[in-house]
CSV table of N, CA and C in Angstrom, one decimal:
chain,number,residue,atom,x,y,z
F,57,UNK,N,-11.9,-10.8,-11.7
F,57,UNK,CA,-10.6,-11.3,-11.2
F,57,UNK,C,-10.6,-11.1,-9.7
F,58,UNK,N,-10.1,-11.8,-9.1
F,58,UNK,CA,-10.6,-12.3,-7.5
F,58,UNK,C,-8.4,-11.9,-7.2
F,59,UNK,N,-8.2,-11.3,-6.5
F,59,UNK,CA,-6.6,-10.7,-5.9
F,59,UNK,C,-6.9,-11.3,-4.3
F,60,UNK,N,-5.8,-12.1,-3.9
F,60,UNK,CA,-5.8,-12.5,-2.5
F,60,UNK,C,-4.8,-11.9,-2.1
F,61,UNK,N,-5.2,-11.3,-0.6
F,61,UNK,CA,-3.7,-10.7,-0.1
F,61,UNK,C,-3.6,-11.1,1.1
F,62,UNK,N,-2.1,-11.0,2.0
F,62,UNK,CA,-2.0,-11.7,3.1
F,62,UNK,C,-2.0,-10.7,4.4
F,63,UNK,N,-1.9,-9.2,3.9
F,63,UNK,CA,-2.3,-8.1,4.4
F,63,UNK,C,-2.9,-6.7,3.7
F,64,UNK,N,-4.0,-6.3,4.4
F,64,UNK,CA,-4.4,-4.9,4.0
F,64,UNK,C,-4.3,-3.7,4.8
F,65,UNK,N,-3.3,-3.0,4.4
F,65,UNK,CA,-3.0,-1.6,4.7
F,65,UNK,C,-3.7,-0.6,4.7
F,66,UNK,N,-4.1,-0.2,5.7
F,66,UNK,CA,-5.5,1.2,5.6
F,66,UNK,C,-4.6,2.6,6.2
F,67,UNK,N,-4.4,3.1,5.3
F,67,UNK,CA,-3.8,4.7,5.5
F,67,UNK,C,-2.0,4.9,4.9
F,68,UNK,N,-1.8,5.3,3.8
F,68,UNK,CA,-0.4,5.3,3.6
F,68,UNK,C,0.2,6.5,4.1
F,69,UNK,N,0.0,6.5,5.0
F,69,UNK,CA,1.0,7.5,6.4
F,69,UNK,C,2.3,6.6,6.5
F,70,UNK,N,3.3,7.6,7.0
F,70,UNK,CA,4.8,6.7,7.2
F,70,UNK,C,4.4,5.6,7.9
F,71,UNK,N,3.7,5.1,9.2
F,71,UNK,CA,3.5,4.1,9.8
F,71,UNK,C,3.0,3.0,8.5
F,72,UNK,N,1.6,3.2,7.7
F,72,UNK,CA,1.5,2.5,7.5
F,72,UNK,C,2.2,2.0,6.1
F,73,UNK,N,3.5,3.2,5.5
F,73,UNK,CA,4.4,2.4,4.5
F,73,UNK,C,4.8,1.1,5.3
F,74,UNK,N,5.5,1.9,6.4
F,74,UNK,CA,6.4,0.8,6.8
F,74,UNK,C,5.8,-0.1,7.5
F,75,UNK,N,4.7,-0.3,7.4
F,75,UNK,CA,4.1,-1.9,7.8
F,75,UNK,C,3.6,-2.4,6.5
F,76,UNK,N,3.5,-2.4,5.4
F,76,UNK,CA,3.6,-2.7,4.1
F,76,UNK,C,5.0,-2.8,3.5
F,77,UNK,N,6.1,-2.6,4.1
F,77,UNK,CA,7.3,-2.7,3.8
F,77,UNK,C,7.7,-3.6,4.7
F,78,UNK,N,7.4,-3.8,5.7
F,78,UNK,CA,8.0,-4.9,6.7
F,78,UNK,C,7.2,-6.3,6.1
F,79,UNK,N,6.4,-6.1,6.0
F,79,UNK,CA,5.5,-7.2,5.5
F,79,UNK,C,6.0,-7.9,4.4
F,80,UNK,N,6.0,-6.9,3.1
F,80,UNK,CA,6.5,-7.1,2.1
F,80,UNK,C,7.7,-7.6,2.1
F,81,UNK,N,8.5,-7.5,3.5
F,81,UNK,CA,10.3,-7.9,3.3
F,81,UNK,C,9.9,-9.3,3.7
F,82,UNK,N,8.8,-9.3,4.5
F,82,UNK,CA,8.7,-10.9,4.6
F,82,UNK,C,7.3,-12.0,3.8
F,83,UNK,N,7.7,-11.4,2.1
F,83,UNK,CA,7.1,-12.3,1.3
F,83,UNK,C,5.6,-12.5,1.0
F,84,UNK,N,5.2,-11.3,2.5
F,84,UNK,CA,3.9,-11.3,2.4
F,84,UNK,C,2.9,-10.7,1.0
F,85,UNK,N,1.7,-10.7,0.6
F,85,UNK,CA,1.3,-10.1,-0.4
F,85,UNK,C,0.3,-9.0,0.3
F,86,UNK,N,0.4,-7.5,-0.5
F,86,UNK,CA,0.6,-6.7,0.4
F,86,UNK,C,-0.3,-5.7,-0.5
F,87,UNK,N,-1.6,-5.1,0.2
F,87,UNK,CA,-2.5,-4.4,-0.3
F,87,UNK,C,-2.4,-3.0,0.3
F,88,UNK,N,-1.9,-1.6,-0.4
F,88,UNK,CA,-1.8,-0.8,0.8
F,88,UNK,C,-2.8,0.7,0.2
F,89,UNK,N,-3.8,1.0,1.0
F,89,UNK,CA,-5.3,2.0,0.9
F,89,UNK,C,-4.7,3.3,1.5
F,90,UNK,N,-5.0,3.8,0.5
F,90,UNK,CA,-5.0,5.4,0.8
F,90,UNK,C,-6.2,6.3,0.3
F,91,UNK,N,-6.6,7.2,0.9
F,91,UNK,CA,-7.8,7.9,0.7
F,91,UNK,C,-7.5,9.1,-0.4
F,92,UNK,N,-8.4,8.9,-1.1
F,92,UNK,CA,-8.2,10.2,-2.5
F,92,UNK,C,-8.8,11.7,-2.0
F,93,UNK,N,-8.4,12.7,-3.1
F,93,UNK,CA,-8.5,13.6,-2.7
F,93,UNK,C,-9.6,13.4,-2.4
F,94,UNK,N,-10.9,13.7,-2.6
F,94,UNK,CA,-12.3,13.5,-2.3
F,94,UNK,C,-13.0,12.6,-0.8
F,95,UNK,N,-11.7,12.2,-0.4
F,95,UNK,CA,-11.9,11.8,1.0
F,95,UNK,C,-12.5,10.0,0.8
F,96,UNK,N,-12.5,9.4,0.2
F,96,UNK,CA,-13.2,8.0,-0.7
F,96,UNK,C,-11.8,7.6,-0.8
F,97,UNK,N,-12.3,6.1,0.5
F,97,UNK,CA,-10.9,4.8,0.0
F,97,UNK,C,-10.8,4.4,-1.6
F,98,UNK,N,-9.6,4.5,-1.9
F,98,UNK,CA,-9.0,4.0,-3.3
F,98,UNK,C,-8.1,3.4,-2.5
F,99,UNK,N,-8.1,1.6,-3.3
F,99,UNK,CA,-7.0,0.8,-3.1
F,99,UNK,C,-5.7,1.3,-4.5
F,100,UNK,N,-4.4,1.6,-3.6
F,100,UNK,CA,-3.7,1.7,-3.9
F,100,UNK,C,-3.0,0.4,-4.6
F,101,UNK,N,-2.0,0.1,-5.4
F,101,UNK,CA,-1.4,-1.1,-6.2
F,101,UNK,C,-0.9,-1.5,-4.7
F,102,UNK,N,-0.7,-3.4,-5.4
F,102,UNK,CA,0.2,-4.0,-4.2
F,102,UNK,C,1.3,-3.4,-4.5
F,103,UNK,N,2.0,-3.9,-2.6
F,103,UNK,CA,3.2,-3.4,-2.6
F,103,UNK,C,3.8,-4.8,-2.5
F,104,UNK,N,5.3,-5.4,-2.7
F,104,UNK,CA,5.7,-6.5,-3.1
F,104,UNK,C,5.9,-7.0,-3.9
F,105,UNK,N,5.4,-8.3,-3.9
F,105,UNK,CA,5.9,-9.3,-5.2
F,105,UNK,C,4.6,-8.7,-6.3
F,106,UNK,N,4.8,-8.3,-7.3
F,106,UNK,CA,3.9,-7.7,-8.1
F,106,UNK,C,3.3,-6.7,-8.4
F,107,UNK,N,3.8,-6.0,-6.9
F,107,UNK,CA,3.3,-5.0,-7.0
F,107,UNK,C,4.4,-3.7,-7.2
F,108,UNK,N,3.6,-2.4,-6.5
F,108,UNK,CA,4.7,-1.3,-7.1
F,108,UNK,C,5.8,-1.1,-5.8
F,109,UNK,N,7.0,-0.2,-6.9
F,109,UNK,CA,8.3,-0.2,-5.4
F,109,UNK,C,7.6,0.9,-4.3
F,110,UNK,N,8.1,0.5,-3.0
F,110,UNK,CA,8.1,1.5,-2.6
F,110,UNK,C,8.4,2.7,-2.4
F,111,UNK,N,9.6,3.6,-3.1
F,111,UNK,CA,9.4,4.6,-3.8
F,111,UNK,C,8.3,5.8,-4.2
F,112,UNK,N,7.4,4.8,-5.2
F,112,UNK,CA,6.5,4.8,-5.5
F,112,UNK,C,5.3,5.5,-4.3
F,113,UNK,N,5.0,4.1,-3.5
F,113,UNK,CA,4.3,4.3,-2.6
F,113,UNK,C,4.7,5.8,-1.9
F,114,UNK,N,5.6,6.1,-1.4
F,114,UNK,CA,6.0,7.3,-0.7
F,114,UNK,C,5.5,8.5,-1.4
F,115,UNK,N,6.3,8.1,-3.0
F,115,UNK,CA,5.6,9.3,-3.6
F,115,UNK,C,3.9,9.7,-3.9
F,116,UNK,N,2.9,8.5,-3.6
F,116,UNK,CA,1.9,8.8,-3.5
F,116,UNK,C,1.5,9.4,-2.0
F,117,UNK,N,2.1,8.9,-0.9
F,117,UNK,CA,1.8,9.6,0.5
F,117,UNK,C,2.5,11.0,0.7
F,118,UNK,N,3.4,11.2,-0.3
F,118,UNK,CA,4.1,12.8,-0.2
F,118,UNK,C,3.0,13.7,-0.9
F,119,UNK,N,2.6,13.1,-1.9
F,119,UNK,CA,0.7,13.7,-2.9
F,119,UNK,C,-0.1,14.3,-1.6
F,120,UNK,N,-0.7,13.8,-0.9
F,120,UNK,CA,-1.5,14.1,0.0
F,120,UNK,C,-1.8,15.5,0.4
């Protein structure tokens, strides 16, 4: 399964919620990467239309 997005988010630091949240307020489809314990990119769920709230996302960058 092939996922098109209209932005990818590299680091879920406050900066980059809220550029995944600005994005997302404007419709965009919205991919946002955060690095796992082990120091290895894991794509996090979209944020947006389909994806998870941002809540959510926060509470994965408060994990950290």
């Amino acid at each position: 399964m092939t996922v098109e997005y209209d932005l990818v988010v590299i680091g879920a630091s406050a900066a980059g919620i809220a550029a995944a949240k600005t994005a997302a307020a404007y419709h965009a489809r919205v991919a946002l990467m955060r690095r796992q314990v082990d120091h290895h990119l894991a794509r996090a769920r979209a944020v947006g239309r389909r994806g998870i709230g941002l809540s959510r996302a926060n509470a994965m960058d408060s994990a950290r």
